[in-house]
Amino acid sequence: MLGGVFPRLALFIAWVARPKMVDAAFDSWIWPLLGLIFLPFTTLIYVILWQAGGLSGFDWFWVALAALLDIGHWSASWTQRRQVPGYPSNAY
């Protein structure tokens, strides 16, 4: 439930508590770090579903759904940018 509400926090906790789980899913530390910054829900789902040999068939559906949720979050933030205090009123 924590991952659904706070995916960055859940991924960080998983990375600290079970670093071998994250290391098994990725070859280097840069990909999970970039995932933590830009696509946290997708990265969290990818780490949770990872098993020896990679992801299989239906697992990719969940990763794609998580990617859509992350992209939806970015696009919703972009459309609401004018409501941020200090945003220039004449900018398009």
Tab-separated table of N, CA, C and O in Angstrom:
chain	number	residue	atom	x	y	z
A	1	MET	N	0.830	-1.181	0.000
A	1	MET	CA	0.000	0.000	0.000
A	1	MET	C	0.880	1.253	0.000
A	1	MET	O	0.521	2.235	-0.628
A	2	LEU	N	2.004	1.179	0.681
A	2	LEU	CA	2.925	2.307	0.714
A	2	LEU	C	3.413	2.641	-0.694
A	2	LEU	O	3.515	3.799	-1.057
A	3	GLY	N	3.662	1.612	-1.506
A	3	GLY	CA	4.149	1.821	-2.860
A	3	GLY	C	3.143	2.500	-3.755
A	3	GLY	O	3.509	3.222	-4.680
A	4	GLY	N	1.865	2.280	-3.528
A	4	GLY	CA	0.844	2.913	-4.341
A	4	GLY	C	0.702	4.394	-4.069
A	4	GLY	O	0.395	5.175	-4.961
A	5	VAL	N	0.956	4.793	-2.844
A	5	VAL	CA	0.803	6.194	-2.464
A	5	VAL	C	2.127	6.950	-2.585
A	5	VAL	O	2.168	8.073	-3.074
A	6	PHE	N	3.211	6.309	-2.156
A	6	PHE	CA	4.534	6.930	-2.165
A	6	PHE	C	5.543	5.999	-2.842
A	6	PHE	O	6.356	5.365	-2.166
A	7	PRO	N	5.503	5.894	-4.170
A	7	PRO	CA	6.382	4.926	-4.831
A	7	PRO	C	7.869	5.235	-4.669
A	7	PRO	O	8.675	4.314	-4.577
A	8	ARG	N	8.244	6.510	-4.600
A	8	ARG	CA	9.661	6.836	-4.403
A	8	ARG	C	10.141	6.366	-3.034
A	8	ARG	O	11.227	5.801	-2.911
A	9	LEU	N	9.351	6.596	-2.027
A	9	LEU	CA	9.715	6.155	-0.683
A	9	LEU	C	9.767	4.634	-0.607
A	9	LEU	O	10.694	4.066	-0.024
A	10	ALA	N	8.791	3.965	-1.197
A	10	ALA	CA	8.769	2.502	-1.169
A	10	ALA	C	9.960	1.920	-1.915
A	10	ALA	O	10.576	0.948	-1.451
A	11	LEU	N	10.317	2.495	-3.062
A	11	LEU	CA	11.478	2.015	-3.809
A	11	LEU	C	12.758	2.263	-3.029
A	11	LEU	O	13.640	1.405	-2.976
A	12	PHE	N	12.869	3.419	-2.408
A	12	PHE	CA	14.054	3.719	-1.599
A	12	PHE	C	14.178	2.741	-0.429
A	12	PHE	O	15.265	2.235	-0.147
A	13	ILE	N	13.063	2.472	0.245
A	13	ILE	CA	13.086	1.528	1.366
A	13	ILE	C	13.459	0.128	0.884
A	13	ILE	O	14.250	-0.573	1.524
A	14	ALA	N	12.904	-0.279	-0.250
A	14	ALA	CA	13.251	-1.589	-0.797
A	14	ALA	C	14.732	-1.645	-1.172
A	14	ALA	O	15.392	-2.667	-0.961
A	15	TRP	N	15.253	-0.564	-1.708
A	15	TRP	CA	16.660	-0.512	-2.103
A	15	TRP	C	17.579	-0.590	-0.886
A	15	TRP	O	18.600	-1.261	-0.908
A	16	VAL	N	17.199	0.077	0.191
A	16	VAL	CA	18.015	0.055	1.405
A	16	VAL	C	17.850	-1.271	2.158
A	16	VAL	O	18.823	-1.859	2.628
A	17	ALA	N	16.620	-1.758	2.258
A	17	ALA	CA	16.354	-2.973	3.031
A	17	ALA	C	16.803	-4.243	2.304
A	17	ALA	O	17.258	-5.197	2.934
A	18	ARG	N	16.620	-4.278	0.987
A	18	ARG	CA	16.969	-5.460	0.190
A	18	ARG	C	17.744	-5.030	-1.053
A	18	ARG	O	17.216	-5.092	-2.169
A	19	PRO	N	18.991	-4.621	-0.867
A	19	PRO	CA	19.755	-4.142	-2.029
A	19	PRO	C	20.008	-5.233	-3.067
A	19	PRO	O	20.121	-4.933	-4.257
A	20	LYS	N	20.067	-6.488	-2.649
A	20	LYS	CA	20.296	-7.564	-3.616
A	20	LYS	C	19.103	-7.737	-4.550
A	20	LYS	O	19.274	-8.154	-5.689
A	21	MET	N	17.909	-7.414	-4.083
A	21	MET	CA	16.716	-7.501	-4.929
A	21	MET	C	16.791	-6.472	-6.059
A	21	MET	O	16.494	-6.777	-7.212
A	22	VAL	N	17.216	-5.270	-5.734
A	22	VAL	CA	17.356	-4.214	-6.745
A	22	VAL	C	18.557	-4.509	-7.639
A	22	VAL	O	18.486	-4.332	-8.860
A	23	ASP	N	19.658	-4.968	-7.055
A	23	ASP	CA	20.848	-5.294	-7.848
A	23	ASP	C	20.583	-6.434	-8.826
A	23	ASP	O	21.161	-6.468	-9.913
A	24	ALA	N	19.716	-7.369	-8.456
A	24	ALA	CA	19.392	-8.479	-9.355
A	24	ALA	C	18.596	-7.997	-10.562
A	24	ALA	O	18.740	-8.533	-11.657
A	25	ALA	N	17.777	-6.978	-10.379
A	25	ALA	CA	16.932	-6.478	-11.466
A	25	ALA	C	17.691	-5.562	-12.422
A	25	ALA	O	17.329	-5.457	-13.591
A	26	PHE	N	18.742	-4.904	-11.944
A	26	PHE	CA	19.481	-3.947	-12.767
A	26	PHE	C	20.968	-4.270	-12.749
A	26	PHE	O	21.485	-4.782	-11.765
A	27	ASP	N	21.653	-3.922	-13.835
A	27	ASP	CA	23.081	-4.198	-13.951
A	27	ASP	C	23.941	-3.179	-13.213
A	27	ASP	O	25.038	-3.497	-12.772
A	28	SER	N	23.485	-1.939	-13.126
A	28	SER	CA	24.256	-0.903	-12.456
A	28	SER	C	23.330	-0.090	-11.553
A	28	SER	O	22.121	-0.246	-11.584
A	29	TRP	N	23.917	0.809	-10.802
A	29	TRP	CA	23.135	1.606	-9.859
A	29	TRP	C	22.464	2.798	-10.538
A	29	TRP	O	21.550	3.396	-9.978
A	30	ILE	N	22.899	3.140	-11.751
A	30	ILE	CA	22.362	4.332	-12.396
A	30	ILE	C	20.907	4.154	-12.825
A	30	ILE	O	20.108	5.085	-12.719
A	31	TRP	N	20.521	2.965	-13.311
A	31	TRP	CA	19.146	2.754	-13.774
A	31	TRP	C	18.125	2.835	-12.645
A	31	TRP	O	17.099	3.497	-12.814
A	32	PRO	N	18.368	2.202	-11.500
A	32	PRO	CA	17.378	2.393	-10.428
A	32	PRO	C	17.347	3.830	-9.900
A	32	PRO	O	16.295	4.313	-9.501
A	33	LEU	N	18.485	4.517	-9.926
A	33	LEU	CA	18.501	5.915	-9.497
A	33	LEU	C	17.690	6.785	-10.450
A	33	LEU	O	16.891	7.619	-10.006
A	34	LEU	N	17.867	6.587	-11.753
A	34	LEU	CA	17.066	7.332	-12.722
A	34	LEU	C	15.586	6.972	-12.602
A	34	LEU	O	14.717	7.827	-12.737
A	35	GLY	N	15.309	5.701	-12.346
A	35	GLY	CA	13.929	5.279	-12.134
A	35	GLY	C	13.328	5.907	-10.895
A	35	GLY	O	12.149	6.284	-10.871
A	36	LEU	N	14.132	6.030	-9.855
A	36	LEU	CA	13.676	6.665	-8.618
A	36	LEU	C	13.304	8.126	-8.862
A	36	LEU	O	12.332	8.626	-8.307
A	37	ILE	N	14.038	8.780	-9.746
A	37	ILE	CA	13.787	10.192	-10.023
A	37	ILE	C	12.638	10.395	-11.010
A	37	ILE	O	11.736	11.191	-10.766
A	38	PHE	N	12.655	9.659	-12.139
A	38	PHE	CA	11.738	9.957	-13.236
A	38	PHE	C	10.523	9.025	-13.336
A	38	PHE	O	9.438	9.478	-13.669
A	39	LEU	N	10.695	7.731	-13.115
A	39	LEU	CA	9.601	6.767	-13.248
A	39	LEU	C	9.563	5.859	-12.009
A	39	LEU	O	9.834	4.661	-12.095
A	40	PRO	N	9.204	6.402	-10.863
A	40	PRO	CA	9.309	5.614	-9.627
A	40	PRO	C	8.358	4.423	-9.556
A	40	PRO	O	8.747	3.345	-9.108
A	41	PHE	N	7.135	4.590	-10.000
A	41	PHE	CA	6.179	3.488	-9.904
A	41	PHE	C	6.564	2.350	-10.853
A	41	PHE	O	6.485	1.175	-10.500
A	42	THR	N	7.011	2.698	-12.050
A	42	THR	CA	7.456	1.698	-13.014
A	42	THR	C	8.660	0.928	-12.478
A	42	THR	O	8.720	-0.301	-12.578
A	43	THR	N	9.616	1.639	-11.918
A	43	THR	CA	10.807	0.999	-11.382
A	43	THR	C	10.459	0.103	-10.205
A	43	THR	O	10.989	-1.011	-10.086
A	44	LEU	N	9.571	0.555	-9.348
A	44	LEU	CA	9.151	-0.259	-8.205
A	44	LEU	C	8.485	-1.549	-8.667
A	44	LEU	O	8.808	-2.636	-8.176
A	45	ILE	N	7.574	-1.464	-9.612
A	45	ILE	CA	6.896	-2.654	-10.123
A	45	ILE	C	7.899	-3.587	-10.797
A	45	ILE	O	7.839	-4.805	-10.641
A	46	TYR	N	8.833	-3.029	-11.551
A	46	TYR	CA	9.856	-3.835	-12.217
A	46	TYR	C	10.696	-4.609	-11.202
A	46	TYR	O	10.950	-5.802	-11.380
A	47	VAL	N	11.100	-3.943	-10.133
A	47	VAL	CA	11.896	-4.609	-9.092
A	47	VAL	C	11.075	-5.681	-8.388
A	47	VAL	O	11.572	-6.778	-8.121
A	48	ILE	N	9.834	-5.397	-8.090
A	48	ILE	CA	8.987	-6.374	-7.385
A	48	ILE	C	8.740	-7.606	-8.243
A	48	ILE	O	8.771	-8.736	-7.748
A	49	LEU	N	8.506	-7.424	-9.536
A	49	LEU	CA	8.175	-8.541	-10.407
A	49	LEU	C	9.392	-9.282	-10.946
A	49	LEU	O	9.241	-10.353	-11.528
A	50	TRP	N	10.585	-8.734	-10.776
A	50	TRP	CA	11.786	-9.356	-11.314
A	50	TRP	C	12.016	-10.722	-10.680
A	50	TRP	O	11.863	-10.908	-9.486
A	51	GLN	N	12.374	-11.660	-11.515
A	51	GLN	CA	12.758	-12.991	-11.049
A	51	GLN	C	13.910	-13.466	-11.911
A	51	GLN	O	14.196	-12.871	-12.945
A	52	ALA	N	14.579	-14.523	-11.518
A	52	ALA	CA	15.712	-15.036	-12.281
A	52	ALA	C	15.267	-15.329	-13.710
A	52	ALA	O	14.255	-15.980	-13.935
A	53	GLY	N	15.986	-14.800	-14.664
A	53	GLY	CA	15.609	-14.972	-16.064
A	53	GLY	C	14.836	-13.797	-16.621
A	53	GLY	O	14.525	-13.760	-17.799
A	54	GLY	N	14.484	-12.830	-15.797
A	54	GLY	CA	13.791	-11.638	-16.273
A	54	GLY	C	12.289	-11.703	-16.083
A	54	GLY	O	11.769	-12.556	-15.376
A	55	LEU	N	11.618	-10.800	-16.741
A	55	LEU	CA	10.164	-10.743	-16.676
A	55	LEU	C	9.565	-11.610	-17.776
A	55	LEU	O	10.137	-11.758	-18.847
A	56	SER	N	8.416	-12.137	-17.498
A	56	SER	CA	7.745	-12.964	-18.499
A	56	SER	C	6.408	-12.333	-18.865
A	56	SER	O	5.941	-11.418	-18.190
A	57	GLY	N	5.797	-12.822	-19.903
A	57	GLY	CA	4.551	-12.376	-20.492
A	57	GLY	C	3.732	-11.327	-19.777
A	57	GLY	O	3.812	-10.145	-20.069
A	58	PHE	N	2.901	-11.743	-18.833
A	58	PHE	CA	1.933	-10.844	-18.211
A	58	PHE	C	2.594	-9.837	-17.272
A	58	PHE	O	2.004	-8.804	-16.951
A	59	ASP	N	3.823	-10.103	-16.835
A	59	ASP	CA	4.540	-9.141	-15.993
A	59	ASP	C	4.751	-7.829	-16.724
A	59	ASP	O	4.712	-6.751	-16.121
A	60	TRP	N	4.978	-7.914	-18.038
A	60	TRP	CA	5.186	-6.697	-18.824
A	60	TRP	C	3.933	-5.836	-18.877
A	60	TRP	O	4.019	-4.611	-19.019
A	61	PHE	N	2.761	-6.444	-18.754
A	61	PHE	CA	1.514	-5.674	-18.691
A	61	PHE	C	1.532	-4.756	-17.476
A	61	PHE	O	1.171	-3.582	-17.571
A	62	TRP	N	1.947	-5.282	-16.326
A	62	TRP	CA	1.973	-4.479	-15.106
A	62	TRP	C	3.021	-3.378	-15.180
A	62	TRP	O	2.796	-2.260	-14.695
A	63	VAL	N	4.162	-3.679	-15.795
A	63	VAL	CA	5.193	-2.654	-15.965
A	63	VAL	C	4.680	-1.554	-16.900
A	63	VAL	O	4.882	-0.364	-16.633
A	64	ALA	N	4.010	-1.936	-17.983
A	64	ALA	CA	3.453	-0.944	-18.906
A	64	ALA	C	2.361	-0.113	-18.239
A	64	ALA	O	2.282	1.108	-18.448
A	65	LEU	N	1.528	-0.741	-17.433
A	65	LEU	CA	0.494	-0.005	-16.701
A	65	LEU	C	1.125	0.988	-15.728
A	65	LEU	O	0.677	2.140	-15.617
A	66	ALA	N	2.170	0.567	-15.042
A	66	ALA	CA	2.879	1.474	-14.130
A	66	ALA	C	3.518	2.620	-14.904
A	66	ALA	O	3.511	3.770	-14.435
A	67	ALA	N	4.056	2.343	-16.093
A	67	ALA	CA	4.641	3.401	-16.918
A	67	ALA	C	3.571	4.406	-17.333
A	67	ALA	O	3.812	5.621	-17.325
A	68	LEU	N	2.396	3.924	-17.683
A	68	LEU	CA	1.300	4.828	-18.030
A	68	LEU	C	0.894	5.699	-16.842
A	68	LEU	O	0.576	6.882	-17.005
A	69	LEU	N	0.900	5.123	-15.653
A	69	LEU	CA	0.586	5.913	-14.455
A	69	LEU	C	1.648	6.988	-14.212
A	69	LEU	O	1.315	8.129	-13.867
A	70	ASP	N	2.916	6.641	-14.393
A	70	ASP	CA	3.984	7.631	-14.225
A	70	ASP	C	3.879	8.736	-15.268
A	70	ASP	O	4.004	9.917	-14.953
A	71	ILE	N	3.640	8.359	-16.514
A	71	ILE	CA	3.504	9.353	-17.581
A	71	ILE	C	2.269	10.220	-17.341
A	71	ILE	O	2.295	11.434	-17.562
A	72	GLY	N	1.196	9.614	-16.856
A	72	GLY	CA	0.001	10.380	-16.507
A	72	GLY	C	0.269	11.386	-15.401
A	72	GLY	O	-0.240	12.511	-15.432
A	73	HIS	N	1.078	11.003	-14.443
A	73	HIS	CA	1.439	11.927	-13.364
A	73	HIS	C	2.243	13.097	-13.910
A	73	HIS	O	2.006	14.256	-13.552
A	74	TRP	N	3.215	12.815	-14.777
A	74	TRP	CA	4.017	13.883	-15.377
A	74	TRP	C	3.151	14.814	-16.215
A	74	TRP	O	3.297	16.042	-16.150
A	75	SER	N	2.230	14.253	-17.010
A	75	SER	CA	1.394	15.109	-17.856
A	75	SER	C	0.404	15.917	-17.035
A	75	SER	O	0.115	17.074	-17.361
A	76	ALA	N	-0.128	15.347	-15.966
A	76	ALA	CA	-1.034	16.109	-15.097
A	76	ALA	C	-0.285	17.250	-14.414
A	76	ALA	O	-0.815	18.355	-14.281
A	77	SER	N	0.935	16.998	-14.013
A	77	SER	CA	1.745	18.060	-13.406
A	77	SER	C	2.032	19.164	-14.419
A	77	SER	O	2.014	20.349	-14.085
A	78	TRP	N	2.288	18.772	-15.647
A	78	TRP	CA	2.592	19.758	-16.674
A	78	TRP	C	1.379	20.632	-16.987
A	78	TRP	O	1.498	21.836	-17.181
A	79	THR	N	0.193	20.034	-17.033
A	79	THR	CA	-0.999	20.826	-17.344
A	79	THR	C	-1.398	21.752	-16.201
A	79	THR	O	-2.068	22.754	-16.435
A	80	GLN	N	-0.998	21.438	-14.995
A	80	GLN	CA	-1.346	22.260	-13.835
A	80	GLN	C	-0.223	23.220	-13.433
A	80	GLN	O	-0.278	23.826	-12.369
A	81	ARG	N	0.786	23.376	-14.262
A	81	ARG	CA	1.960	24.174	-13.908
A	81	ARG	C	1.632	25.639	-13.684
A	81	ARG	O	2.310	26.316	-12.937
A	82	ARG	N	0.598	26.155	-14.299
A	82	ARG	CA	0.253	27.581	-14.157
A	82	ARG	C	-0.305	27.911	-12.781
A	82	ARG	O	-0.389	29.075	-12.416
A	83	GLN	N	-0.686	26.911	-12.027
A	83	GLN	CA	-1.214	27.150	-10.686
A	83	GLN	C	-0.116	27.231	-9.635
A	83	GLN	O	-0.388	27.507	-8.474
A	84	VAL	N	1.116	27.005	-10.053
A	84	VAL	CA	2.242	27.071	-9.122
A	84	VAL	C	2.523	28.539	-8.803
A	84	VAL	O	2.625	29.365	-9.714
A	85	PRO	N	2.642	28.885	-7.519
A	85	PRO	CA	2.939	30.287	-7.172
A	85	PRO	C	4.270	30.718	-7.795
A	85	PRO	O	5.253	29.991	-7.761
A	86	GLY	N	4.279	31.884	-8.388
A	86	GLY	CA	5.492	32.408	-9.001
A	86	GLY	C	5.637	32.063	-10.461
A	86	GLY	O	6.592	32.496	-11.113
A	87	TYR	N	4.716	31.285	-11.015
A	87	TYR	CA	4.787	30.951	-12.428
A	87	TYR	C	4.418	32.188	-13.243
A	87	TYR	O	3.420	32.842	-12.955
A	88	PRO	N	5.205	32.531	-14.251
A	88	PRO	CA	4.897	33.740	-15.040
A	88	PRO	C	3.529	33.639	-15.709
A	88	PRO	O	3.200	32.637	-16.326
A	89	SER	N	2.756	34.688	-15.609
A	89	SER	CA	1.398	34.663	-16.165
A	89	SER	C	1.374	34.806	-17.668
A	89	SER	O	0.421	34.384	-18.309
A	90	ASN	N	2.422	35.367	-18.270
A	90	ASN	CA	2.421	35.558	-19.706
A	90	ASN	C	3.102	34.403	-20.450
A	90	ASN	O	3.187	34.424	-21.652
A	91	ALA	N	3.579	33.407	-19.739
A	91	ALA	CA	4.236	32.266	-20.392
A	91	ALA	C	3.201	31.301	-20.919
A	91	ALA	O	2.114	31.150	-20.372
A	92	TYR	N	3.520	30.649	-22.011
A	92	TYR	CA	2.596	29.697	-22.611
A	92	TYR	C	3.092	28.357	-22.296
A	92	TYR	O	3.203	27.407	-22.501
